CSV table of N, CA and C in Angstrom, one decimal:
chain,number,residue,atom,x,y,z
U,20,MET,N,11.3,14.9,0.6
U,20,MET,CA,9.9,14.2,1.1
U,20,MET,C,9.6,15.4,2.1
U,21,ALA,N,10.5,15.8,3.0
U,21,ALA,CA,10.1,16.7,4.1
U,21,ALA,C,9.5,17.9,3.7
U,22,GLY,N,10.1,18.6,2.6
U,22,GLY,CA,9.6,19.8,2.1
U,22,GLY,C,8.2,19.7,1.3
U,23,GLY,N,8.1,18.4,0.7
U,23,GLY,CA,6.9,18.0,0.0
U,23,GLY,C,5.5,17.9,0.9
U,24,GLY,N,6.2,17.4,2.2
U,24,GLY,CA,4.9,17.2,3.3
U,24,GLY,C,4.7,18.4,3.7
U,25,ALA,N,5.4,19.1,4.0
U,25,ALA,CA,5.1,20.6,4.5
U,25,ALA,C,4.4,21.4,3.6
U,26,ALA,N,4.7,21.3,2.2
U,26,ALA,CA,4.1,22.0,1.2
U,26,ALA,C,2.5,21.4,1.0
U,27,PHE,N,2.4,20.3,1.1
U,27,PHE,CA,1.2,19.6,1.0
U,27,PHE,C,0.2,20.1,2.1
U,28,VAL,N,0.7,20.2,3.3
U,28,VAL,CA,-0.1,20.7,4.4
U,28,VAL,C,-0.7,22.2,4.1
U,29,VAL,N,0.3,22.9,3.7
U,29,VAL,CA,-0.2,24.4,3.3
U,29,VAL,C,-1.0,24.2,1.9
U,30,PHE,N,-0.9,23.5,1.0
U,30,PHE,CA,-1.6,23.3,-0.2
U,30,PHE,C,-3.1,22.9,0.2
U,31,ALA,N,-3.2,21.9,1.2
U,31,ALA,CA,-4.4,21.5,1.7
U,31,ALA,C,-5.2,22.6,2.3
U,32,GLN,N,-4.7,23.3,3.2
U,32,GLN,CA,-5.3,24.3,3.9
U,32,GLN,C,-5.9,25.4,2.9
U,33,ILE,N,-5.1,25.7,2.0
U,33,ILE,CA,-5.6,26.8,1.1
U,33,ILE,C,-6.7,26.2,0.2
U,34,LEU,N,-6.6,24.9,-0.2
U,34,LEU,CA,-7.7,24.4,-0.9
U,34,LEU,C,-8.8,24.4,-0.2
U,35,PHE,N,-8.9,23.8,1.0
U,35,PHE,CA,-10.1,23.8,1.9
U,35,PHE,C,-10.9,25.1,1.9
U,36,ASP,N,-10.0,26.3,2.1
U,36,ASP,CA,-10.5,27.5,2.2
U,36,ASP,C,-11.2,27.9,1.0
U,37,ARG,N,-10.7,27.5,-0.2
U,37,ARG,CA,-11.2,28.0,-1.4
U,37,ARG,C,-12.5,27.2,-2.0
U,38,VAL,N,-12.6,25.9,-1.6
U,38,VAL,CA,-13.7,25.1,-2.1
U,38,VAL,C,-15.0,25.6,-2.1
U,39,ALA,N,-15.2,26.3,-0.9
U,39,ALA,CA,-16.7,26.8,-0.6
U,39,ALA,C,-17.1,27.8,-1.7
U,40,ALA,N,-16.3,28.3,-2.6
U,40,ALA,CA,-16.6,29.4,-3.3
U,40,ALA,C,-17.2,28.6,-4.6
U,41,PHE,N,-16.9,27.2,-4.9
U,41,PHE,CA,-17.4,26.8,-6.0
U,41,PHE,C,-18.2,25.4,-5.7
U,42,SER,N,-18.5,25.0,-4.7
U,42,SER,CA,-19.2,23.8,-4.4
U,42,SER,C,-20.5,24.0,-3.2
U,43,PRO,N,-21.4,23.2,-3.6
U,43,PRO,CA,-22.5,23.3,-2.4
U,43,PRO,C,-22.2,22.3,-1.3
U,44,HIS,N,-21.2,21.6,-1.4
U,44,HIS,CA,-20.8,20.4,-0.5
U,44,HIS,C,-19.2,20.6,-0.2
U,45,PRO,N,-18.7,21.7,0.3
U,45,PRO,CA,-17.3,21.9,0.3
U,45,PRO,C,-16.4,20.9,1.0
U,46,ARG,N,-17.0,20.5,2.1
U,46,ARG,CA,-16.2,19.5,2.9
U,46,ARG,C,-16.0,18.1,2.0
U,47,PHE,N,-17.2,17.8,1.6
U,47,PHE,CA,-17.1,16.4,0.8
U,47,PHE,C,-16.2,16.5,-0.5
U,48,ASP,N,-16.4,17.8,-1.2
U,48,ASP,CA,-15.6,18.0,-2.4
U,48,ASP,C,-14.1,18.1,-2.2
U,49,ALA,N,-13.8,18.8,-1.1
U,49,ALA,CA,-12.4,19.1,-0.7
U,49,ALA,C,-11.8,17.7,-0.7
U,50,GLY,N,-12.5,17.0,0.1
U,50,GLY,CA,-11.8,15.5,0.2
U,50,GLY,C,-11.9,14.7,-0.9
U,51,GLU,N,-12.8,14.9,-1.9
U,51,GLU,CA,-12.6,14.3,-3.2
U,51,GLU,C,-11.2,14.6,-4.2
U,52,ILE,N,-10.7,16.0,-3.8
U,52,ILE,CA,-9.7,16.3,-4.5
U,52,ILE,C,-8.6,16.1,-3.9
U,53,ILE,N,-8.6,16.1,-2.3
U,53,ILE,CA,-7.3,15.7,-1.7
U,53,ILE,C,-7.1,14.3,-1.5
U,54,GLY,N,-7.9,13.4,-1.7
U,54,GLY,CA,-7.8,12.0,-1.5
U,54,GLY,C,-6.9,11.5,-2.5
U,55,PRO,N,-7.0,11.7,-3.7
U,55,PRO,CA,-5.9,11.2,-4.8
U,55,PRO,C,-4.3,11.7,-4.3
U,56,ILE,N,-4.5,13.0,-3.9
U,56,ILE,CA,-3.1,13.4,-3.6
U,56,ILE,C,-2.5,12.7,-2.4
U,57,VAL,N,-3.5,12.6,-1.4
U,57,VAL,CA,-2.9,11.6,-0.1
U,57,VAL,C,-2.4,10.2,-0.6
U,58,ALA,N,-3.0,9.7,-1.5
U,58,ALA,CA,-2.7,8.5,-2.1
U,58,ALA,C,-1.2,8.5,-2.6
U,59,ILE,N,-1.0,9.6,-3.5
U,59,ILE,CA,0.4,9.5,-4.2
U,59,ILE,C,1.3,9.9,-3.0
U,60,ALA,N,1.1,10.7,-2.1
U,60,ALA,CA,1.9,11.1,-0.9
U,60,ALA,C,2.3,9.9,-0.1
U,61,ASN,N,1.2,9.2,0.1
U,61,ASN,CA,1.4,7.8,0.9
U,61,ASN,C,2.3,6.9,0.2
U,62,GLY,N,2.1,6.8,-1.2
U,62,GLY,CA,2.9,5.9,-1.9
U,62,GLY,C,4.3,6.4,-1.9
U,63,THR,N,4.6,7.7,-2.0
U,63,THR,CA,5.9,8.4,-2.0
U,63,THR,C,6.7,7.9,-0.8
U,64,GLN,N,5.9,8.2,0.3
U,64,GLN,CA,6.5,7.9,1.6
U,64,GLN,C,6.9,6.5,1.9
U,65,LEU,N,6.1,5.7,1.4
U,65,LEU,CA,6.5,4.1,1.3
U,65,LEU,C,7.6,3.9,0.6
U,66,ALA,N,7.6,4.3,-0.7
U,66,ALA,CA,8.8,4.1,-1.6
U,66,ALA,C,10.0,4.6,-1.1
U,67,VAL,N,10.1,5.8,-0.8
U,67,VAL,CA,11.3,6.7,-0.2
U,67,VAL,C,11.7,6.3,1.1
U,68,GLY,N,10.9,6.1,2.1
U,68,GLY,CA,11.3,5.6,3.3
U,68,GLY,C,11.7,4.2,3.2
U,69,GLY,N,11.3,3.4,2.6
U,69,GLY,CA,11.8,2.0,2.5
U,69,GLY,C,13.3,2.2,1.6
U,70,ALA,N,13.2,2.7,0.7
U,70,ALA,CA,14.6,2.8,-0.1
U,70,ALA,C,15.8,3.4,0.8
U,71,ILE,N,15.3,4.5,1.4
U,71,ILE,CA,16.5,5.0,2.5
U,71,ILE,C,16.7,4.3,3.3
U,72,ALA,N,15.9,3.5,4.0
U,72,ALA,CA,16.2,2.5,4.9
U,72,ALA,C,17.1,1.3,4.4
U,73,PHE,N,16.7,0.7,3.3
U,73,PHE,CA,17.6,-0.2,2.8
U,73,PHE,C,18.8,0.3,2.6
U,74,PHE,N,19.0,1.6,1.8
U,74,PHE,CA,20.4,2.2,1.5
U,74,PHE,C,21.5,2.2,2.8
U,75,ALA,N,20.7,2.8,3.8
U,75,ALA,CA,21.3,3.3,4.9
U,75,ALA,C,21.7,1.7,5.7
U,76,PHE,N,21.0,0.6,5.5
U,76,PHE,CA,21.3,-0.6,5.9
U,76,PHE,C,22.5,-1.2,5.2
U,77,ALA,N,22.5,-1.0,3.9
U,77,ALA,CA,23.5,-1.3,3.0
U,77,ALA,C,24.9,-0.7,3.2
U,78,ARG,N,24.9,0.7,3.6
U,78,ARG,CA,26.3,1.2,3.6
U,78,ARG,C,26.7,1.3,5.2
U,79,ARG,N,26.0,0.4,6.0
U,79,ARG,CA,26.4,0.6,7.5
U,79,ARG,C,28.0,0.1,7.6
U,80,SER,N,28.5,-0.7,6.9
U,80,SER,CA,29.8,-0.9,7.1
U,80,SER,C,30.9,-0.2,6.3
U,81,GLU,N,30.3,0.6,5.4
U,81,GLU,CA,31.1,1.3,4.5
U,81,GLU,C,32.1,2.3,5.3
U,82,TYR,N,33.3,2.5,4.7
U,82,TYR,CA,34.4,3.2,5.3
U,82,TYR,C,34.0,4.6,5.3
U,83,GLY,N,34.0,5.3,6.5
U,83,GLY,CA,33.6,6.8,6.6
U,83,GLY,C,32.3,7.0,7.1
U,84,VAL,N,31.5,6.2,7.3
U,84,VAL,CA,30.3,6.2,7.9
U,84,VAL,C,30.1,6.2,9.2
U,85,LYS,N,29.4,7.1,10.0
U,85,LYS,CA,29.3,7.1,11.4
U,85,LYS,C,28.2,5.9,11.6
U,86,THR,N,28.4,5.0,12.5
U,86,THR,CA,27.4,3.8,12.5
U,86,THR,C,26.2,4.3,13.3
U,87,ARG,N,26.4,5.0,14.3
U,87,ARG,CA,25.2,5.4,15.3
U,87,ARG,C,24.4,6.4,14.4
U,88,VAL,N,24.8,7.3,13.8
U,88,VAL,CA,24.2,8.3,13.0
U,88,VAL,C,23.3,7.7,12.0
U,89,ASN,N,24.2,6.7,11.1
U,89,ASN,CA,23.4,6.1,10.0
U,89,ASN,C,22.5,5.2,10.5
U,90,ARG,N,22.6,4.7,11.7
U,90,ARG,CA,21.5,3.7,12.4
U,90,ARG,C,20.4,4.7,12.7
U,91,TRP,N,20.5,5.8,13.1
U,91,TRP,CA,19.2,6.7,13.3
U,91,TRP,C,18.3,7.1,12.0
U,92,VAL,N,19.5,7.3,11.1
U,92,VAL,CA,18.8,7.6,9.7
U,92,VAL,C,17.8,6.5,9.2
U,93,ALA,N,18.4,5.2,9.3
U,93,ALA,CA,17.7,3.9,8.9
U,93,ALA,C,16.5,3.9,9.9
U,94,TYR,N,16.5,4.1,11.1
U,94,TYR,CA,15.3,4.1,11.9
U,94,TYR,C,14.3,5.1,11.7
U,95,LEU,N,14.5,6.3,11.3
U,95,LEU,CA,13.7,7.3,10.8
U,95,LEU,C,13.1,6.9,9.7
U,96,ALA,N,13.8,6.5,8.6
U,96,ALA,CA,13.3,6.1,7.1
U,96,ALA,C,12.4,5.0,7.5
U,97,ALA,N,12.6,4.0,8.3
U,97,ALA,CA,11.6,2.9,8.6
U,97,ALA,C,10.3,3.3,9.0
U,98,VAL,N,10.4,4.4,10.0
U,98,VAL,CA,9.2,4.9,10.8
U,98,VAL,C,8.4,5.4,9.9
U,99,ILE,N,9.0,6.2,8.7
U,99,ILE,CA,8.2,6.7,7.6
U,99,ILE,C,7.6,5.5,6.9
U,100,ALA,N,8.2,4.6,6.6
U,100,ALA,CA,7.7,3.5,5.8
U,100,ALA,C,6.5,2.7,6.6
U,101,VAL,N,6.9,2.5,7.8
U,101,VAL,CA,5.9,1.7,8.7
U,101,VAL,C,4.5,2.6,8.7
U,102,VAL,N,4.9,3.8,9.0
U,102,VAL,CA,3.5,4.8,9.1
U,102,VAL,C,2.7,4.9,7.8
U,103,ALA,N,3.4,4.8,6.6
U,103,ALA,CA,2.8,4.8,5.3
U,103,ALA,C,2.3,3.5,5.2
U,104,VAL,N,2.7,2.3,5.7
U,104,VAL,CA,1.9,1.1,5.5
U,104,VAL,C,0.6,1.1,6.4
U,105,LEU,N,0.8,1.6,7.6
U,105,LEU,CA,-0.4,1.6,8.5
U,105,LEU,C,-1.3,2.5,8.2
U,106,ASP,N,-0.8,3.6,7.5
U,106,ASP,CA,-1.9,4.6,7.1
U,106,ASP,C,-2.7,4.0,5.7
U,107,ARG,N,-2.0,3.4,4.9
U,107,ARG,CA,-2.6,2.8,3.8
U,107,ARG,C,-3.7,1.6,3.9
U,108,LEU,N,-3.2,0.8,5.0
U,108,LEU,CA,-3.9,-0.6,5.2
U,108,LEU,C,-5.0,-0.4,6.2
U,109,VAL,N,-4.7,0.6,7.3
U,109,VAL,CA,-5.7,0.7,8.4
U,109,VAL,C,-6.4,1.9,8.4
U,110,LEU,N,-5.8,3.1,8.2
U,110,LEU,CA,-6.6,4.4,8.3
U,110,LEU,C,-7.3,4.7,7.1
U,111,MET,N,-6.7,4.8,6.1
U,111,MET,CA,-7.4,5.0,4.7
U,111,MET,C,-8.7,4.4,4.4
U,112,PRO,N,-8.5,3.1,4.6
U,112,PRO,CA,-10.0,2.4,4.4
U,112,PRO,C,-11.0,2.7,5.3
U,113,GLN,N,-10.7,3.1,6.5
U,113,GLN,CA,-11.6,3.4,7.6
U,113,GLN,C,-12.2,4.8,6.9
U,114,ILE,N,-11.4,5.6,6.6
U,114,ILE,CA,-11.9,7.1,6.4
U,114,ILE,C,-12.7,7.0,5.3
U,115,LEU,N,-12.3,6.3,4.2
U,115,LEU,CA,-13.0,6.2,2.9
U,115,LEU,C,-14.2,5.4,3.4
U,116,ALA,N,-14.5,4.5,4.0
U,116,ALA,CA,-15.6,3.9,4.2
U,116,ALA,C,-16.7,4.7,4.9
U,117,LEU,N,-16.1,5.6,6.0
U,117,LEU,CA,-17.0,6.5,6.6
U,117,LEU,C,-17.3,7.6,5.7
U,118,ARG,N,-16.5,8.1,4.8
U,118,ARG,CA,-17.0,9.0,3.7
U,118,ARG,C,-18.4,8.6,3.1
U,119,GLU,N,-18.1,7.4,2.6
U,119,GLU,CA,-19.3,6.7,1.8
U,119,GLU,C,-20.4,6.7,2.5
U,120,ALA,N,-20.4,6.2,4.0
U,120,ALA,CA,-21.5,6.0,4.6
U,120,ALA,C,-22.1,7.4,4.9
U,121,ILE,N,-21.4,8.3,5.2
U,121,ILE,CA,-21.9,9.6,5.4
U,121,ILE,C,-22.5,10.4,4.4
U,122,GLY,N,-22.0,10.2,3.2
U,122,GLY,CA,-22.5,10.7,1.9
U,122,GLY,C,-22.2,12.1,1.8
U,123,ARG,N,-22.6,12.7,0.6
U,123,ARG,CA,-22.3,14.1,0.2
U,123,ARG,C,-22.8,15.0,1.1
U,124,SER,N,-24.2,14.9,1.4
U,124,SER,CA,-25.0,15.9,2.1
U,124,SER,C,-24.9,15.6,3.7
U,125,GLY,N,-24.2,14.5,4.1
U,125,GLY,CA,-24.0,14.1,5.4
U,125,GLY,C,-23.1,15.1,6.1
U,126,PHE,N,-22.1,15.7,5.3
U,126,PHE,CA,-21.0,16.5,5.9
U,126,PHE,C,-21.5,18.0,6.1
U,127,ASP,N,-22.9,18.4,5.5
U,127,ASP,CA,-23.3,19.5,5.7
U,127,ASP,C,-24.2,19.6,7.0
U,128,GLY,N,-24.7,18.4,7.6
U,128,GLY,CA,-25.6,18.3,8.6
U,128,GLY,C,-24.8,18.4,10.0
U,129,ASP,N,-25.3,17.8,10.8
U,129,ASP,CA,-24.9,17.9,12.4
U,129,ASP,C,-23.6,17.5,12.4
U,130,PRO,N,-22.6,18.2,13.0
U,130,PRO,CA,-21.3,17.9,13.2
U,130,PRO,C,-21.0,17.0,14.4
U,131,SER,N,-21.9,16.8,15.3
U,131,SER,CA,-21.9,16.0,16.6
U,131,SER,C,-22.4,14.6,16.5
U,132,SER,N,-22.7,14.4,15.1
U,132,SER,CA,-23.2,12.9,14.9
U,132,SER,C,-22.1,11.8,15.1
U,133,PRO,N,-22.4,10.8,15.4
U,133,PRO,CA,-21.4,9.7,15.7
U,133,PRO,C,-20.6,9.5,14.6
U,134,GLU,N,-21.1,9.3,13.4
U,134,GLU,CA,-20.4,9.1,12.2
U,134,GLU,C,-19.2,10.3,12.1
U,135,ARG,N,-19.7,11.5,12.1
U,135,ARG,CA,-19.0,12.8,11.9
U,135,ARG,C,-17.8,12.7,12.9
U,136,GLN,N,-18.1,12.6,14.1
U,136,GLN,CA,-17.2,12.5,15.2
U,136,GLN,C,-16.1,11.4,15.0
U,137,ARG,N,-16.5,10.4,14.6
U,137,ARG,CA,-15.5,9.2,14.2
U,137,ARG,C,-14.7,9.6,13.0
U,138,PHE,N,-15.4,10.2,12.1
U,138,PHE,CA,-14.3,10.6,10.8
U,138,PHE,C,-13.4,11.8,11.3
U,139,GLY,N,-14.1,12.6,12.2
U,139,GLY,CA,-13.0,13.8,12.7
U,139,GLY,C,-11.8,13.0,13.3
U,140,LEU,N,-12.2,12.2,14.3
U,140,LEU,CA,-11.1,11.3,14.9
U,140,LEU,C,-10.1,10.8,14.0
U,141,LEU,N,-10.6,10.1,13.0
U,141,LEU,CA,-9.7,9.3,12.0
U,141,LEU,C,-8.9,10.4,11.3
U,142,HIS,N,-9.5,11.5,10.9
U,142,HIS,CA,-8.8,12.5,10.1
U,142,HIS,C,-7.8,13.2,11.1
U,143,GLY,N,-8.1,13.3,12.3
U,143,GLY,CA,-6.9,13.8,13.1
U,143,GLY,C,-5.8,12.8,13.3
U,144,VAL,N,-6.0,11.5,13.4
U,144,VAL,CA,-4.9,10.6,13.4
U,144,VAL,C,-4.2,10.6,12.1
U,145,GLU,N,-5.0,10.6,11.0
U,145,GLU,CA,-4.2,10.8,9.6
U,145,GLU,C,-3.3,12.0,9.6
U,146,ASN,N,-3.8,13.1,10.1
U,146,ASN,CA,-3.0,14.4,10.1
U,146,ASN,C,-1.7,14.0,11.0
U,147,LEU,N,-2.0,13.4,12.3
U,147,LEU,CA,-0.7,13.1,12.9
U,147,LEU,C,0.3,12.2,12.3
U,148,ALA,N,-0.3,11.3,11.6
U,148,ALA,CA,0.7,10.3,10.9
U,148,ALA,C,1.5,11.0,9.8
U,149,GLN,N,0.7,12.0,9.2
U,149,GLN,CA,1.6,13.0,8.2
U,149,GLN,C,2.6,13.6,9.0
U,150,LEU,N,2.2,14.2,10.1
U,150,LEU,CA,3.2,15.0,10.7
U,150,LEU,C,4.3,14.2,11.2
U,151,VAL,N,4.1,13.1,11.8
U,151,VAL,CA,5.2,12.1,11.9
U,151,VAL,C,6.2,12.0,10.8
U,152,CYS,N,5.5,11.6,9.8
U,152,CYS,CA,6.3,11.5,8.6
U,152,CYS,C,7.3,12.6,8.1
U,153,VAL,N,6.4,13.7,8.4
U,153,VAL,CA,7.3,15.2,7.8
U,153,VAL,C,8.4,15.4,9.0
U,154,LEU,N,8.2,15.2,10.1
U,154,LEU,CA,9.1,15.4,11.0
U,154,LEU,C,10.3,14.5,11.0
U,155,SER,N,9.8,13.1,10.8
U,155,SER,CA,10.9,12.1,10.9
U,155,SER,C,11.9,12.4,9.3
U,156,ALA,N,11.2,13.0,8.4
U,156,ALA,CA,12.0,13.3,7.2
U,156,ALA,C,13.0,14.3,7.5
U,157,PHE,N,12.5,15.3,8.3
U,157,PHE,CA,13.4,16.7,8.4
U,157,PHE,C,14.5,16.2,9.5
U,158,ALA,N,14.1,15.3,10.4
U,158,ALA,CA,15.1,14.7,11.3
U,158,ALA,C,16.1,13.9,10.5
U,159,GLY,N,15.7,13.1,9.7
U,159,GLY,CA,16.7,12.3,8.9
U,159,GLY,C,17.5,13.1,7.9
U,160,LEU,N,17.0,14.2,7.5
U,160,LEU,CA,17.9,14.9,6.5
U,160,LEU,C,18.9,15.8,7.4
U,161,LEU,N,18.6,16.2,8.7
U,161,LEU,CA,19.6,16.9,9.5
U,161,LEU,C,20.7,15.7,10.0
U,162,LEU,N,20.4,14.4,10.3
U,162,LEU,CA,21.2,13.5,10.6
U,162,LEU,C,22.0,12.9,9.4
U,163,GLU,N,21.4,13.1,8.3
U,163,GLU,CA,22.3,12.6,7.2
U,163,GLU,C,23.5,13.4,6.9
U,164,ARG,N,23.3,14.7,7.0
U,164,ARG,CA,24.3,15.7,7.0
U,164,ARG,C,25.7,15.2,7.9
U,165,GLY,N,25.4,14.6,9.0
U,165,GLY,CA,26.5,14.1,10.0
U,165,GLY,C,26.8,12.5,9.8
U,166,ALA,N,26.2,12.0,8.8
U,166,ALA,CA,26.4,10.5,8.7
U,166,ALA,C,27.9,10.2,8.3
U,167,ARG,N,28.6,11.0,7.7
U,167,ARG,CA,29.8,10.7,7.1
U,167,ARG,C,31.1,11.2,8.0
U,168,ARG,N,31.9,10.7,8.1
U,168,ARG,CA,33.1,11.3,8.8
U,168,ARG,C,33.9,12.1,7.8
U,169,THR,N,34.5,13.2,8.3
U,169,THR,CA,35.5,14.0,7.4
U,169,THR,C,36.8,13.5,8.0
U,170,PHE,N,37.9,13.8,7.1
U,170,PHE,CA,39.0,13.3,7.4
U,170,PHE,C,39.8,14.1,8.5
U,171,ASP,N,38.9,15.2,8.8
U,171,ASP,CA,39.4,16.0,10.1
U,171,ASP,C,39.1,15.4,11.5
U,172,GLU,N,38.3,14.4,11.5
U,172,GLU,CA,37.7,13.8,12.7
U,172,GLU,C,38.6,12.7,13.3
């Protein structure tokens, strides 16, 4: 999930740079392409974050598991799941409603309009939420490596 999130950020940037070559409304059309991918990524974050939190909780009393490290893995996975839920239920509906209200040609006009500023703010919060998920996943991967005791300890 961590690598997929990082790859998605790179892919989205490359796509946004290329859409202008084939579209008269590149900002709007790039969003049309990225939207379904964001929905898939969000569902994956929710499912994987929830599953990891569940399994970390389930193995808390298993022999050889470092309790403190395992707890942090569960917390980070829960953060990913909670951010995914908030993203899906709060942020995305607002972003989609604004996209519909602004319309295809509205993204070509004045970038200082209140609707475009609100869209930019929500888009920035969405990017921050994705960054939190990616960083939490990377931290969880690093912690997971140390969650089990070795016989040398």
